[in-house]
Short mmCIF file of C-alpha atoms in Angstrom, two decimals:
data_model
loop_
_atom_site.label_atom_id
_atom_site.label_comp_id
_atom_site.label_asym_id
_atom_site.label_seq_id
_atom_site.Cartn_x
_atom_site.Cartn_y
_atom_site.Cartn_z
CA UNK A 19 131.74 81.79 -30.62
CA UNK A 20 129.38 78.86 -30.47
CA UNK A 21 126.10 79.31 -32.31
CA UNK A 22 123.17 77.08 -33.10
CA UNK A 23 120.92 77.84 -36.04
CA UNK A 24 117.52 76.35 -36.52
CA UNK A 25 115.35 76.49 -39.61
CA UNK A 26 112.76 77.11 -40.53
CA UNK A 27 111.94 79.60 -37.78
CA UNK A 28 108.24 79.19 -38.36
CA UNK A 29 106.18 76.69 -40.26
CA UNK A 30 102.54 75.85 -40.76
CA UNK A 31 101.41 72.41 -41.78
CA UNK A 32 98.08 70.79 -42.37
CA UNK A 33 96.84 68.29 -39.83
CA UNK A 34 98.09 64.82 -40.71
CA UNK A 35 101.07 66.00 -42.74
CA UNK A 36 104.70 66.00 -41.74
CA UNK A 37 107.38 68.59 -41.45
CA UNK A 38 111.14 68.50 -41.04
CA UNK A 39 113.21 70.92 -39.01
CA UNK A 40 116.95 71.33 -38.97
CA UNK A 41 119.62 72.33 -36.50
CA UNK A 42 123.11 73.53 -37.40
CA UNK A 43 125.98 73.97 -34.93
CA UNK A 44 128.55 76.60 -35.88
CA UNK A 45 131.86 77.15 -34.15
CA UNK A 46 131.92 73.90 -32.22
CA UNK A 47 131.41 70.19 -32.63
CA UNK A 48 127.98 69.08 -31.51
CA UNK A 49 128.72 65.69 -30.00
CA UNK A 50 125.37 65.83 -28.25
CA UNK A 51 122.12 67.28 -29.61
CA UNK A 52 118.84 67.37 -27.72
CA UNK A 53 115.45 68.32 -29.09
CA UNK A 54 112.89 69.98 -26.84
CA UNK A 55 109.33 71.17 -27.22
CA UNK A 56 107.73 74.14 -25.54
CA UNK A 57 103.99 74.36 -25.69
CA UNK A 58 101.33 76.37 -23.87
CA UNK A 59 100.48 73.31 -21.80
CA UNK A 60 104.01 72.29 -20.84
CA UNK A 61 106.84 74.72 -20.45
CA UNK A 62 109.86 72.63 -21.46
CA UNK A 63 109.86 68.98 -22.52
CA UNK A 64 112.78 66.87 -23.67
CA UNK A 65 111.89 64.88 -26.77
CA UNK A 66 115.12 63.00 -27.34
CA UNK A 67 118.87 63.17 -26.85
CA UNK A 68 121.26 62.20 -29.61
CA UNK A 69 124.92 61.58 -28.85
CA UNK A 70 127.37 60.73 -31.60
CA UNK A 71 128.25 57.02 -31.58
CA UNK A 72 125.29 56.20 -29.34
CA UNK A 73 121.68 55.32 -29.96
CA UNK A 74 119.20 58.18 -29.86
CA UNK A 75 117.34 58.11 -26.58
CA UNK A 76 113.70 59.17 -26.59
CA UNK A 77 111.83 60.36 -23.55
CA UNK A 78 108.57 58.87 -22.38
CA UNK A 79 105.67 60.01 -24.57
CA UNK A 80 107.95 60.57 -27.56
CA UNK A 81 108.87 57.89 -30.09
CA UNK A 82 111.15 57.48 -33.05
CA UNK A 83 108.13 56.56 -35.13
CA UNK A 84 106.62 59.97 -34.51
CA UNK A 85 109.77 62.12 -34.22
CA UNK A 86 112.54 60.52 -36.27
CA UNK A 87 115.89 62.23 -35.69
CA UNK A 88 119.04 62.24 -37.76
CA UNK A 89 122.44 63.29 -36.37
CA UNK A 90 124.80 62.39 -39.23
CA UNK A 91 127.77 64.53 -38.25
CA UNK A 92 129.12 66.89 -35.59
CA UNK A 93 127.46 69.99 -36.98
CA UNK A 94 123.99 68.94 -38.07
CA UNK A 95 120.82 67.33 -36.78
CA UNK A 96 117.29 67.14 -38.11
CA UNK A 97 113.99 66.05 -36.69
CA UNK A 98 110.73 65.34 -38.46
CA UNK A 99 107.29 65.59 -36.92
CA UNK A 100 105.27 62.89 -38.67
CA UNK A 101 101.49 63.10 -39.00
CA UNK A 102 101.34 66.35 -37.08
CA UNK A 103 98.18 67.13 -35.14
CA UNK A 104 97.07 70.02 -32.97
CA UNK A 105 98.78 68.65 -29.87
CA UNK A 106 102.13 68.77 -31.69
CA UNK A 107 102.09 72.53 -32.06
CA UNK A 108 104.67 74.49 -30.18
CA UNK A 109 108.23 75.75 -30.28
CA UNK A 110 110.80 73.07 -31.03
CA UNK A 111 114.22 73.89 -29.64
CA UNK A 112 117.52 72.29 -30.49
CA UNK A 113 120.23 72.32 -27.82
CA UNK A 114 123.75 71.26 -28.75
CA UNK A 115 126.92 70.84 -26.79
CA UNK A 116 130.31 69.24 -26.90
CA UNK A 117 132.02 67.50 -24.00
CA UNK A 118 132.39 69.74 -20.95
CA UNK A 119 130.56 72.72 -22.38
CA UNK A 120 127.22 74.24 -21.63
CA UNK A 121 124.28 73.65 -23.95
CA UNK A 122 123.83 76.17 -26.72
CA UNK A 123 120.29 76.60 -27.97
CA UNK A 124 118.91 77.65 -31.28
CA UNK A 125 116.00 80.08 -31.53
CA UNK A 126 113.60 77.29 -32.29
CA UNK A 127 111.16 76.27 -34.98
CA UNK A 128 107.60 77.27 -34.23
CA UNK A 129 105.14 74.73 -35.56
CA UNK A 130 101.52 75.62 -36.19
CA UNK A 131 99.14 72.87 -37.22
CA UNK A 132 95.95 73.81 -39.04
CA UNK B 26 114.97 57.89 -14.48
CA UNK B 27 116.59 61.06 -13.28
CA UNK B 28 114.23 63.96 -12.68
CA UNK B 29 114.78 67.61 -12.02
CA UNK B 30 111.98 69.34 -10.16
CA UNK B 31 111.65 73.09 -10.27
CA UNK B 32 109.41 75.13 -8.04
CA UNK B 33 107.33 77.14 -8.13
CA UNK B 34 105.93 76.70 -11.62
CA UNK B 35 105.27 80.38 -11.80
CA UNK B 36 106.12 83.35 -9.66
CA UNK B 37 105.06 86.97 -9.59
CA UNK B 38 107.17 89.50 -7.69
CA UNK B 39 106.96 93.28 -7.48
CA UNK B 40 109.67 95.40 -9.02
CA UNK B 41 112.49 95.77 -6.52
CA UNK B 42 111.53 92.58 -4.71
CA UNK B 43 113.38 89.30 -4.24
CA UNK B 44 112.61 86.31 -6.47
CA UNK B 45 113.58 82.86 -5.21
CA UNK B 46 113.54 79.83 -7.48
CA UNK B 47 114.20 76.24 -6.48
CA UNK B 48 115.55 73.17 -8.20
CA UNK B 49 116.18 69.62 -6.96
CA UNK B 50 117.65 66.61 -8.70
CA UNK B 51 116.89 62.98 -7.96
CA UNK B 52 120.27 61.78 -9.31
CA UNK B 53 122.91 61.32 -6.62
CA UNK B 54 125.65 61.39 -9.28
CA UNK B 55 124.94 64.97 -10.28
CA UNK B 56 128.07 67.12 -10.11
CA UNK B 57 126.81 70.57 -10.86
CA UNK B 58 123.87 72.64 -11.96
CA UNK B 59 123.19 75.14 -14.69
CA UNK B 60 120.67 77.96 -14.57
CA UNK B 61 119.37 79.20 -17.88
CA UNK B 62 117.07 82.09 -18.68
CA UNK B 63 114.73 82.31 -21.65
CA UNK B 64 113.05 85.58 -22.49
CA UNK B 65 109.87 85.44 -24.53
CA UNK B 66 110.63 84.74 -28.18
CA UNK B 67 114.31 84.09 -27.51
CA UNK B 68 116.44 81.01 -27.04
CA UNK B 69 117.49 79.89 -23.55
CA UNK B 70 120.87 81.28 -22.51
CA UNK B 71 123.19 80.22 -19.68
CA UNK B 72 122.81 82.51 -16.68
CA UNK B 73 125.00 80.87 -14.07
CA UNK B 74 126.49 77.53 -13.17
CA UNK B 75 127.51 76.20 -9.78
CA UNK B 76 129.82 73.33 -8.93
CA UNK B 77 130.64 73.73 -5.25
CA UNK B 78 128.62 73.72 -2.10
CA UNK B 79 127.73 77.16 -0.95
CA UNK B 80 126.94 80.35 -2.72
CA UNK B 81 127.92 82.14 -5.88
CA UNK B 82 127.00 85.73 -6.60
CA UNK B 83 127.01 87.66 -9.86
CA UNK B 84 125.49 91.08 -9.62
CA UNK B 85 121.86 90.81 -8.52
CA UNK B 86 121.87 87.04 -8.99
CA UNK B 87 122.88 84.57 -6.28
CA UNK B 88 122.92 80.81 -6.63
CA UNK B 89 123.07 78.41 -3.69
CA UNK B 90 123.97 74.76 -3.85
CA UNK B 91 123.54 72.03 -1.27
CA UNK B 92 125.12 68.92 -2.72
CA UNK B 93 123.93 66.70 0.11
CA UNK B 94 120.30 67.41 -0.74
CA UNK B 95 120.98 67.97 -4.46
CA UNK B 96 119.17 71.25 -4.18
CA UNK B 97 120.02 74.53 -5.82
CA UNK B 98 118.25 77.84 -5.66
CA UNK B 99 118.47 81.04 -7.64
CA UNK B 100 117.76 84.37 -5.95
CA UNK B 101 117.27 87.61 -7.81
CA UNK B 102 117.36 90.71 -5.68
CA UNK B 103 116.02 94.09 -6.75
CA UNK B 104 113.99 92.31 -9.44
CA UNK B 105 113.35 94.26 -12.62
CA UNK B 106 110.63 93.82 -15.26
CA UNK B 107 113.41 92.78 -17.64
CA UNK B 108 114.02 89.75 -15.39
CA UNK B 109 110.62 88.39 -16.45
CA UNK B 110 111.40 85.14 -18.23
CA UNK B 111 111.36 81.36 -18.01
CA UNK B 112 114.15 80.11 -15.74
CA UNK B 113 115.43 76.61 -16.43
CA UNK B 114 117.58 74.53 -14.16
CA UNK B 115 119.71 71.62 -15.39
CA UNK B 116 121.48 68.95 -13.38
CA UNK B 117 124.73 67.79 -14.97
CA UNK B 118 126.65 64.56 -14.51
CA UNK B 119 130.25 64.92 -15.65
CA UNK B 120 130.84 61.19 -15.40
CA UNK B 121 128.61 60.37 -18.33
CA UNK B 122 128.23 63.90 -19.76
CA UNK B 123 124.49 63.71 -19.27
CA UNK B 124 122.30 66.59 -18.23
CA UNK B 125 118.62 66.95 -17.48
CA UNK B 126 116.57 70.12 -17.54
CA UNK B 127 113.61 70.81 -15.31
CA UNK B 128 110.32 72.14 -16.65
CA UNK B 129 111.15 75.69 -15.60
CA UNK B 130 109.81 78.47 -13.43
CA UNK B 131 108.07 81.33 -15.16
CA UNK B 132 108.92 84.60 -13.42
CA UNK B 133 106.96 87.78 -13.90
CA UNK B 134 108.15 91.02 -12.34
CA UNK B 135 105.48 93.66 -12.23
CA UNK B 136 106.18 97.39 -12.06
#
């Protein structure tokens, strides 16, 4: 079956530092990968959508300068949170799909900023 | 920019009651909708999808779709505490393979 793994599951970083999270699709080709954030203030926010052979599209309030994403092949994507501050804390979810399938989600990376 | 609005933001229903969740898309090119459910500490999982106008039932869950108004609703009858979760709706456009999730409705079923 189709599975999406995310790691690390939890991470703590100091305010102002950066951390990288990864997303691995297993059992299918992830032609499209979306990164979401869930925080206490907002239930479910799309950060950006990456589709193979297309430019990565960031949502309003999220930028490549702050959340650079790499989607080098059909099974892997990574996102970095640069200069993390308190407002960046939350659960970061990766959702991957291939054409005509549903989105499969990983269990998320929970970011705590201290 | 396409938006998907879900309402209410949160909902509390008694055990055994009916929970009704709503979702509307602003994109006239939307072809179908997904409903996902995310229990606390878990990843969102597909609950149901609906392509055609009308109603689709699976057990205690019923989904309605009105394509003219781009509105879908999810109804959970005989709600159980285990139904407590975040319910996410996504509008999908098969023409360009794009999909947009709403912000979700947080359902709490109290015993």
